[in-house]
C-alpha positions as a printed NumPy array, in Angstrom:
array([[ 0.   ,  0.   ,  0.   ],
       [ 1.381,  3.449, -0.911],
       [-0.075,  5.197,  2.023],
       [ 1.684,  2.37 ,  4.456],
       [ 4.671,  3.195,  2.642],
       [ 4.446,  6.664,  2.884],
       [ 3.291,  6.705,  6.627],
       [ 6.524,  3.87 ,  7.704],
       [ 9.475,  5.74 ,  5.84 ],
       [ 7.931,  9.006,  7.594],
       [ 9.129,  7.933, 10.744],
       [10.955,  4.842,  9.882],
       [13.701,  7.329,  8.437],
       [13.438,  9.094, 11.459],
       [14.589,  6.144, 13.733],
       [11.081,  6.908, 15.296],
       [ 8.65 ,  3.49 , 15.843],
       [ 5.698,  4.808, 17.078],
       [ 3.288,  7.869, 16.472],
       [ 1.649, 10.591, 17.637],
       [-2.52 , 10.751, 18.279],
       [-4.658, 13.622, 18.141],
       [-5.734, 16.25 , 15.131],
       [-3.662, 18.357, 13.328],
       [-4.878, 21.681, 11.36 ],
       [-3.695, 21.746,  7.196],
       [-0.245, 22.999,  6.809],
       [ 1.266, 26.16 ,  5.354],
       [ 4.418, 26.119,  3.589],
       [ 7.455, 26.409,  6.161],
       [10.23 , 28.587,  5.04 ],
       [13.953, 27.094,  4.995],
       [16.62 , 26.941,  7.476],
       [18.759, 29.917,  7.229],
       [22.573, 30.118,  6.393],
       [24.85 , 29.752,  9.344],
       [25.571, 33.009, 11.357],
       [29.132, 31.982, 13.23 ],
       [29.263, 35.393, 15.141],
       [30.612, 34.823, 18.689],
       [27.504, 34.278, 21.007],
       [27.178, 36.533, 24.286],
       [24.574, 36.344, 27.205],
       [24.931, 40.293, 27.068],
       [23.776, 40.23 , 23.024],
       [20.5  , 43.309, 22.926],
       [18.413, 41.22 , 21.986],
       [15.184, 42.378, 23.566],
       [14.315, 38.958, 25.245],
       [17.16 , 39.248, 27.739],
       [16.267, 42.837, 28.672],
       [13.141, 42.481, 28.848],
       [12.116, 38.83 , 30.278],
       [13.042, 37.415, 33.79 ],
       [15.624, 34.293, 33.274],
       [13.366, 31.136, 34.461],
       [ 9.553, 31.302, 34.567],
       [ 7.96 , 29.559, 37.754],
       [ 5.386, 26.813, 37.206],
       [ 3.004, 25.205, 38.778],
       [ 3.727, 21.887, 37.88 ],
       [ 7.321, 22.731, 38.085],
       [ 8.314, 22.597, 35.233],
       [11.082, 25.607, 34.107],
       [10.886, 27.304, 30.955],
       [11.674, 30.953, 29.462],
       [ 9.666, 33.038, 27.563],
       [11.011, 34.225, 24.159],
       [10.458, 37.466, 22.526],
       [ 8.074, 36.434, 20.18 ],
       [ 5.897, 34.952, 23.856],
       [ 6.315, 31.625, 22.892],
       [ 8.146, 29.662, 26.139],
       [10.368, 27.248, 25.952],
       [10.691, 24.423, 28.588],
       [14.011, 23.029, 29.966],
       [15.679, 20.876, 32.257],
       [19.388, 21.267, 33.741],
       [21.887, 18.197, 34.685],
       [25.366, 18.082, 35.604],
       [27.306, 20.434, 37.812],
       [25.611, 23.78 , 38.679],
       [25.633, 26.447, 35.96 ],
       [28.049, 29.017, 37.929],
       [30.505, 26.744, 38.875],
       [30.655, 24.642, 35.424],
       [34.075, 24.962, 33.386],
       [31.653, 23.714, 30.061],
       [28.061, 24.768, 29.31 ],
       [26.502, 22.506, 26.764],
       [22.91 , 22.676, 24.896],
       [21.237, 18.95 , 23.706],
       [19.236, 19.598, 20.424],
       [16.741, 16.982, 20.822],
       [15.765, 14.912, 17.862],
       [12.183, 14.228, 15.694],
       [ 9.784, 13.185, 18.246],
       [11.876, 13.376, 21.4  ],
       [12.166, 15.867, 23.889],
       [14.219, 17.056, 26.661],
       [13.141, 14.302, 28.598],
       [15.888, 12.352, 26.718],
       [18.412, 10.34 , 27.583],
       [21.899, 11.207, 27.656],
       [24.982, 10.216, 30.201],
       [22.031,  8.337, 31.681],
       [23.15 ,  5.697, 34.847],
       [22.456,  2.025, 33.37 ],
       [21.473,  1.45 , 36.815],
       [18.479,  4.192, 36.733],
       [17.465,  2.589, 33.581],
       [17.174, -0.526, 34.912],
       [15.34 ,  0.418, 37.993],
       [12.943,  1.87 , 35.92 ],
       [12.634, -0.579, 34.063],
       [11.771, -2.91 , 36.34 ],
       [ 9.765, -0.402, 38.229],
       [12.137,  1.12 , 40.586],
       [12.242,  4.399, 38.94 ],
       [10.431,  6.227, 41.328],
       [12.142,  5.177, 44.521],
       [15.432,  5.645, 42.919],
       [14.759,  9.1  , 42.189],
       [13.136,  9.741, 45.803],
       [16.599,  8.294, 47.276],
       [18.961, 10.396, 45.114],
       [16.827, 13.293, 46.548],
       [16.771, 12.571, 49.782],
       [18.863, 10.429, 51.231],
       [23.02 ,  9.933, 51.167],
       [25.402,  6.981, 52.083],
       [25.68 ,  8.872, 55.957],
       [22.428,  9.525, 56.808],
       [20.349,  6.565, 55.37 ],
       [22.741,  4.019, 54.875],
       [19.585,  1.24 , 54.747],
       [18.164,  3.546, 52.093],
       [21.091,  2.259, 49.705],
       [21.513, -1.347, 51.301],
       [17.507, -1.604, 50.111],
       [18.615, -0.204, 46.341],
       [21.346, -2.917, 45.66 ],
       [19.454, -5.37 , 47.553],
       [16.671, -4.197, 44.56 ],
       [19.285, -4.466, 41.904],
       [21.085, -7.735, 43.56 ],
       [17.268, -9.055, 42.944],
       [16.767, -8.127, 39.622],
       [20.217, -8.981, 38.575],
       [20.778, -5.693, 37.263],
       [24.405, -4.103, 37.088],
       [25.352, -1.879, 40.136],
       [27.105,  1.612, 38.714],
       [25.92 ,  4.126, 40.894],
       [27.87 ,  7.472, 39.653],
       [29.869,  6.553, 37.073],
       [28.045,  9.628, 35.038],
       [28.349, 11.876, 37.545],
       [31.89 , 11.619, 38.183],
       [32.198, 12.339, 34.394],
       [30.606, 15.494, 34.802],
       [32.083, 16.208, 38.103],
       [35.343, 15.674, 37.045],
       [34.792, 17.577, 33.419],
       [32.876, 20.325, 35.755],
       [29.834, 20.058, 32.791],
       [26.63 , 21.674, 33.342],
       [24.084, 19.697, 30.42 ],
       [20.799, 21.634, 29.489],
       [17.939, 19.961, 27.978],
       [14.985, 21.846, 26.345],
       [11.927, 21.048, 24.127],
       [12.126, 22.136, 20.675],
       [ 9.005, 24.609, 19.669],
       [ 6.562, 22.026, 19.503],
       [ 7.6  , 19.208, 21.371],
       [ 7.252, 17.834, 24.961],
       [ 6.091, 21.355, 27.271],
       [ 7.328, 24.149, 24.961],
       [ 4.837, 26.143, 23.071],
       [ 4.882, 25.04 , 18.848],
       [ 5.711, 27.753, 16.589],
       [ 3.73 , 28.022, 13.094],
       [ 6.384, 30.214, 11.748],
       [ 9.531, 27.026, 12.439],
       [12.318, 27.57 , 10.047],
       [16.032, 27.284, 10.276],
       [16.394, 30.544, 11.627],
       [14.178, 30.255, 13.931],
       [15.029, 26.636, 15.346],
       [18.828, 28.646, 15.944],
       [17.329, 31.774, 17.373],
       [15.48 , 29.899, 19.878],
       [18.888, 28.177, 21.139],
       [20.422, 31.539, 21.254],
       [17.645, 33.06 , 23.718],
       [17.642, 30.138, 25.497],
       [21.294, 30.656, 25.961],
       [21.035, 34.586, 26.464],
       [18.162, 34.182, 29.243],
       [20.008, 31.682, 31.259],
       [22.853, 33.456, 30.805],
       [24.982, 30.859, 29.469],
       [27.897, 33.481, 28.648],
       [30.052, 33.896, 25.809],
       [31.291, 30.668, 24.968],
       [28.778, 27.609, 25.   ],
       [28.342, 24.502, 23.131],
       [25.737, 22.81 , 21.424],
       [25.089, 18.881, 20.545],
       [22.612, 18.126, 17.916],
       [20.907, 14.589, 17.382],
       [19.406, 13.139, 14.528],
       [16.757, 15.411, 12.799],
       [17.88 , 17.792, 15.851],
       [21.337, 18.529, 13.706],
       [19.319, 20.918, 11.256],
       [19.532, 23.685, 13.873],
       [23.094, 22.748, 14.287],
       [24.3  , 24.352, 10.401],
       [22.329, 27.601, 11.349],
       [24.602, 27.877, 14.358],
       [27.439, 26.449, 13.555],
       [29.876, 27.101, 16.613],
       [31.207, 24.251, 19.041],
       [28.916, 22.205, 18.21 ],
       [28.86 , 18.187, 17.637],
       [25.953, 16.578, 15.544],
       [25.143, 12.899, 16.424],
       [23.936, 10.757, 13.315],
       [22.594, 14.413, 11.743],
       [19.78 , 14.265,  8.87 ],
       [21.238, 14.692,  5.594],
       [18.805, 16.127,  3.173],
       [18.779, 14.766, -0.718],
       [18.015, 18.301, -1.52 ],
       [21.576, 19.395, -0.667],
       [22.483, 20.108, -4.615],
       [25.953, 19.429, -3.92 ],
       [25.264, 15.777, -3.165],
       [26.474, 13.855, -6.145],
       [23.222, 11.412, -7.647],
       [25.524,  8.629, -8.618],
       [25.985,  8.293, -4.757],
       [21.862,  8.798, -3.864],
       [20.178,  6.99 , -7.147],
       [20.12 ,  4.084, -5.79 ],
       [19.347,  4.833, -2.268],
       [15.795,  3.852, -1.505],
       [15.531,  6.363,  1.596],
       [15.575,  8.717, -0.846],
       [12.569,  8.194, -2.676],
       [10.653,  7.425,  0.651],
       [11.981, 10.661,  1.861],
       [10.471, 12.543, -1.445],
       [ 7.152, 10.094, -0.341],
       [ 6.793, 11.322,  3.19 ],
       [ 7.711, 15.104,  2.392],
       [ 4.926, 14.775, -0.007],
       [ 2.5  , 13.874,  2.116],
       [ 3.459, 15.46 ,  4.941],
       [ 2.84 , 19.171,  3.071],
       [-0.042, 18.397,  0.852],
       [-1.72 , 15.42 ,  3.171],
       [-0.87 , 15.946,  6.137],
       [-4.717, 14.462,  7.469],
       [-3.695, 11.309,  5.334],
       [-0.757, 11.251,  7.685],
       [-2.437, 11.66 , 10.832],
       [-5.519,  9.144,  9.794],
       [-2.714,  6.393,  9.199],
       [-1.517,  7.013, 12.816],
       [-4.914,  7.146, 14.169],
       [-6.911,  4.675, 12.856],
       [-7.318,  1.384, 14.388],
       [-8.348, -0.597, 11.147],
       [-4.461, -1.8  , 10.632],
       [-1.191, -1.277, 12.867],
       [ 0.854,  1.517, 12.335],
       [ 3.465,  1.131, 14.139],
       [ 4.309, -2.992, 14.396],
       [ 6.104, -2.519, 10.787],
       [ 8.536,  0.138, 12.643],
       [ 8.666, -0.932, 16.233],
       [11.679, -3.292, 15.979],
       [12.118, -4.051, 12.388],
       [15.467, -4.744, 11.185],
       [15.285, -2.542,  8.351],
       [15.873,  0.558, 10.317],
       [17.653, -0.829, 13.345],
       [20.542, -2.795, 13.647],
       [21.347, -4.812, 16.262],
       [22.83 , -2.573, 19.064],
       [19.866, -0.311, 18.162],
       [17.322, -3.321, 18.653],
       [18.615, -3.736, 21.861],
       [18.109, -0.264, 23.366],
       [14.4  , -1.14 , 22.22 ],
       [14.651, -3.846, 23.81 ],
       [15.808, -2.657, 27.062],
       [15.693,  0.798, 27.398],
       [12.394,  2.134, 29.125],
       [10.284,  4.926, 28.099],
       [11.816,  4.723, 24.502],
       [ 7.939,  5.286, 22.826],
       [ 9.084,  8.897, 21.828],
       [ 5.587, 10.042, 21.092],
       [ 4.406,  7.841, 24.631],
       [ 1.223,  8.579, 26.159],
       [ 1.671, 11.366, 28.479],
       [ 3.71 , 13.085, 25.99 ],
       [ 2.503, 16.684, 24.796],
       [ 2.29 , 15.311, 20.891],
       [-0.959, 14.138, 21.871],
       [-2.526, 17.208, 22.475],
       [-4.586, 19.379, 19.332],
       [-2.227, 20.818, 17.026],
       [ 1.002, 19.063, 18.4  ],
       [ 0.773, 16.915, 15.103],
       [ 1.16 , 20.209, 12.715],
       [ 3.879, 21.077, 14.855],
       [ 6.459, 17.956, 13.966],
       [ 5.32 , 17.518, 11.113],
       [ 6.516, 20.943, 10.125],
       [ 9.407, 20.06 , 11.851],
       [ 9.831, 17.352,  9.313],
       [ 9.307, 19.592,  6.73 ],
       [11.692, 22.358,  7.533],
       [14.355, 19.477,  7.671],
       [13.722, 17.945,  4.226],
       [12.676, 20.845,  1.97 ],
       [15.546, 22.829, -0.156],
       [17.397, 24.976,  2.195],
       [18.31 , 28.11 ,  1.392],
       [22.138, 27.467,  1.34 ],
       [24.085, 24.03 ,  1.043],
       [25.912, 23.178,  4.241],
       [28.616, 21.255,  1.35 ],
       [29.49 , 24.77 ,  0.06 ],
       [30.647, 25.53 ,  3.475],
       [34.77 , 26.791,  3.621],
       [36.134, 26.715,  7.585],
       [34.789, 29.271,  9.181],
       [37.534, 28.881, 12.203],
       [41.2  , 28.854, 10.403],
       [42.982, 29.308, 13.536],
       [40.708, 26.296, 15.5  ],
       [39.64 , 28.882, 17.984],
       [36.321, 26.397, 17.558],
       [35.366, 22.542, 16.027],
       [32.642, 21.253, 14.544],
       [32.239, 17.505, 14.725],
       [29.858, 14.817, 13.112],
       [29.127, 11.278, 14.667],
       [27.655,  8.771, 12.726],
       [27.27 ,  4.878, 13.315],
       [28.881,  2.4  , 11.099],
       [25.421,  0.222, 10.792],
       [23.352,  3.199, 11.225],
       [20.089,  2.502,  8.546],
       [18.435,  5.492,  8.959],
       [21.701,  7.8  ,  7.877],
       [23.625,  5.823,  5.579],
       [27.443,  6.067,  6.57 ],
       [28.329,  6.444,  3.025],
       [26.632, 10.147,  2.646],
       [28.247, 11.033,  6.102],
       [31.756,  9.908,  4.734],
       [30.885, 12.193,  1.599],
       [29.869, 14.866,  4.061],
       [33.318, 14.266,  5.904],
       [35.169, 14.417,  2.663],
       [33.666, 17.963,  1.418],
       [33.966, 19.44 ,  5.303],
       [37.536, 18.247,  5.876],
       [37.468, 20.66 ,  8.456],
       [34.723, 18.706, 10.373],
       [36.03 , 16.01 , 12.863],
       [34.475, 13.012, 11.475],
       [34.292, 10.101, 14.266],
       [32.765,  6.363, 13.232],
       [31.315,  3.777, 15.804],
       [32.014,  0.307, 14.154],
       [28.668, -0.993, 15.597],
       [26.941,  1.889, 15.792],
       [23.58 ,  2.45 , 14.611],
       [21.212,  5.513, 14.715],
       [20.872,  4.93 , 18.708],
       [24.079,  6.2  , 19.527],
       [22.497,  8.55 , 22.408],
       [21.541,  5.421, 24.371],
       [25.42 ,  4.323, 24.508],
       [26.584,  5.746, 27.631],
       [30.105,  4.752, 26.401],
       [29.582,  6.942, 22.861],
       [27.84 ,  9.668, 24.747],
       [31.383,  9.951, 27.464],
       [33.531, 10.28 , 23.761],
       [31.262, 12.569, 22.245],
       [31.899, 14.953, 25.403],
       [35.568, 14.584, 25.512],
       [35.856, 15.211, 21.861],
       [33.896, 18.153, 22.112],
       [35.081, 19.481, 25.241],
       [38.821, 18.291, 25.451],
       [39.477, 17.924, 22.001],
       [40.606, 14.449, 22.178],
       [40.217, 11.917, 19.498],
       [39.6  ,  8.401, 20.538],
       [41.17 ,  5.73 , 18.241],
       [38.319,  3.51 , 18.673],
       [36.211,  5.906, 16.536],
       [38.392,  7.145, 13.753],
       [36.82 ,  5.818, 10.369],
       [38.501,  3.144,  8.814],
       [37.579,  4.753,  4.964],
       [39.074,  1.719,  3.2  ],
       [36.071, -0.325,  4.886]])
């Protein structure tokens, strides 16, 4: 069936497996990202929104977000070290159908517990109680993990961040999770709202930003410190030679689901609403757009439904929202990030693309082009790495370091001959 087609390759080359559930108004045309601006970012930058709106908004359901200077707020969540003692501020872009709920330099260990239903009394315990005070308060945890035979890593994360002194701030994407969805999304706009962000919380001069998956798009609008995790690549990009994309299905079921989503969008959202046929069994788990490693953070990791049931996608109008998100991402951009000469000829900055080896949503060959063009791009390669890569604690550690320190692991330098 074309429609199935149309509605599995929509999120299928998305690395997303299950969908969203409620209404979504006819779309207007979404304008284009916008060329990169690499102009060093400030906290004291005049843009109105810091002069004019107070850093953090209080909430009732305490939740913290800003409000921009268009009045849209934006939600966020803050890990890591505290913000005025951290030696490296860092922004996570999330990706298509995420949020900033998502995991990164997440303890196997609270995983597990939730998982296996823990979840709640782990998180109680790291509030509450320390190894001093309530000593049977962590003899009950491992005697919960010694039951469940789950691995026992308390910290392992935290000492990473301690020791790197890394503050890690989350946020929902116009759209997504608790932030308010913005019928104007572009580009420029995706960027502009990491900049306020930054501004508001007063983030300083010198910041960094990680980009995942569809999440990257933001990233070439702002392209400053910055690593992108398996980033999009869009066929559009006219420098991308069609002897190396004619014979890549993805991109005809990209041209599919772009198609639909701008001139059927309630085609879309009947196929992930109706209860005649499954939508999501020919994603959830199927070998064509996971490999292995992936399958097992399906497997294993909890919470990985994206567009889950207490998730803000479900609410009237959430639909439009992504699926303008998916639009901005795959429709000609104004300027081809191929064209792009180093910006930074001294290396006062790097830019830095990961990509897994296996990865079936991204093929590695059209990174390794991407790599070739950009050769002033760190290009790093996980040999069993598919589109996942966020879920590997282990990846997530070198992605900081290589950002942060500038180190390049062995491990994950590209064996091109391959």
């Amino acid at each position: 069936m074309v429609f199935r087609r149309v509605a599995i390759c929509f999120l299928g080359c998305l690395g997303i497996s299950h969908p969203a559930k409620k209404a979504a108004p006819a779309l207007a045309p979404a304008p284009a990202p916008a060329p990169p601006e690499t102009t060093e970012t400030s906290s004291s930058s005049s843009s109105s929104s810091s002069s004019s709106s107070s850093p953090s908004l209080a909430s009732s359901d305490g939740t913290s977000r800003v409000r921009l200077s268009d009045g849209r707020c934006l939600a966020y969540r803050e890990l890591g070290v505290p913000k005025n003692i951290s030696n490296y501020k860092v922004i996570l872009v999330h990706g298509f159908g995420s949020s900033k709920e998502m995991s990164f330099m997440a303890s196997q260990l609270d995983l597990e517990l939730e998982k296996y239903g823990f979840g709640l009394m782990w998180e109680v315990w790291e509030v509450s109680s320390n190894c001093e005070e309530n000593p049977c308060d962590e003899q009950l945890l491992f005697s919960f993990a010694e039951a469940a035979e789950l691995p026992v890593s308390i910290g392992h994360e935290t000492d990473l961040m301690d020791e790197l002194g890394v503050y890690l701030l989350f946020f929902d994407r116009a759209g997504y999770g608790e932030s308010d969805p913005n019928p104007r999304r572009s580009g420029k706009t995706e960027a502009s709202d990491i900049q306020e962000l930054a501004d508001q919380l007063q983030l300083g001069s010198k910041f960094y930003v990680i980009g995942i998956s569809l999440g990257s798009y933001p990233i070439w609008s702002c392209l400053k410190r910055a690593a992108m995790v398996v980033p999009m690549i869009n066929y559009n990009w006219r420098s991308l030679p069609n002897e190396l994309t004619k014979d890549d299905y993805r991109k005809n079921l990209a041209r599919w689901a772009l198609w639909a989503s701008r001139y059927a969008p309630g085609l879309v959202h009947w196929w992930f609403t109706q209860k005649m046929f499954s939508s999501s069994t020919a994603l959830d788990r199927n070998p064509a757009f996971f490999n292995n490693k992936d399958l097992e953070v399906l497997k294993n990791t909890p919470g990985f439904n994206l567009l889950g049931k207490n998730n803000k996608l479900q609410q009237p109008g959430v639909f439009d929202s992504i699926l303008r998100d998916f639009i901005v991402a795959f429709s000609k951009w104004d300027f081809d990030p191929l064209d792009f000469q180093n910006p930074y000829v001294k290396n006062e900055c790097s830019v830095h693309i990961w990509q897994g080896f296996e990865d079936k949503v991204v093929p590695v060959e059209l990174q390794r082009y991407v790599s070739r063009k950009l050769p002033w791009v760190r290009y790093h390669e996980v040999p069993d790495g598919g589109h996942l890569l966020v879920y590997d604690n282990v990846v997530c550690e070198a992605i900081l370091r290589s950002l942060l320190l500038g180190e390049d692991p062995p491990l994950y330098r590209p064996k091109l001959d391959v």
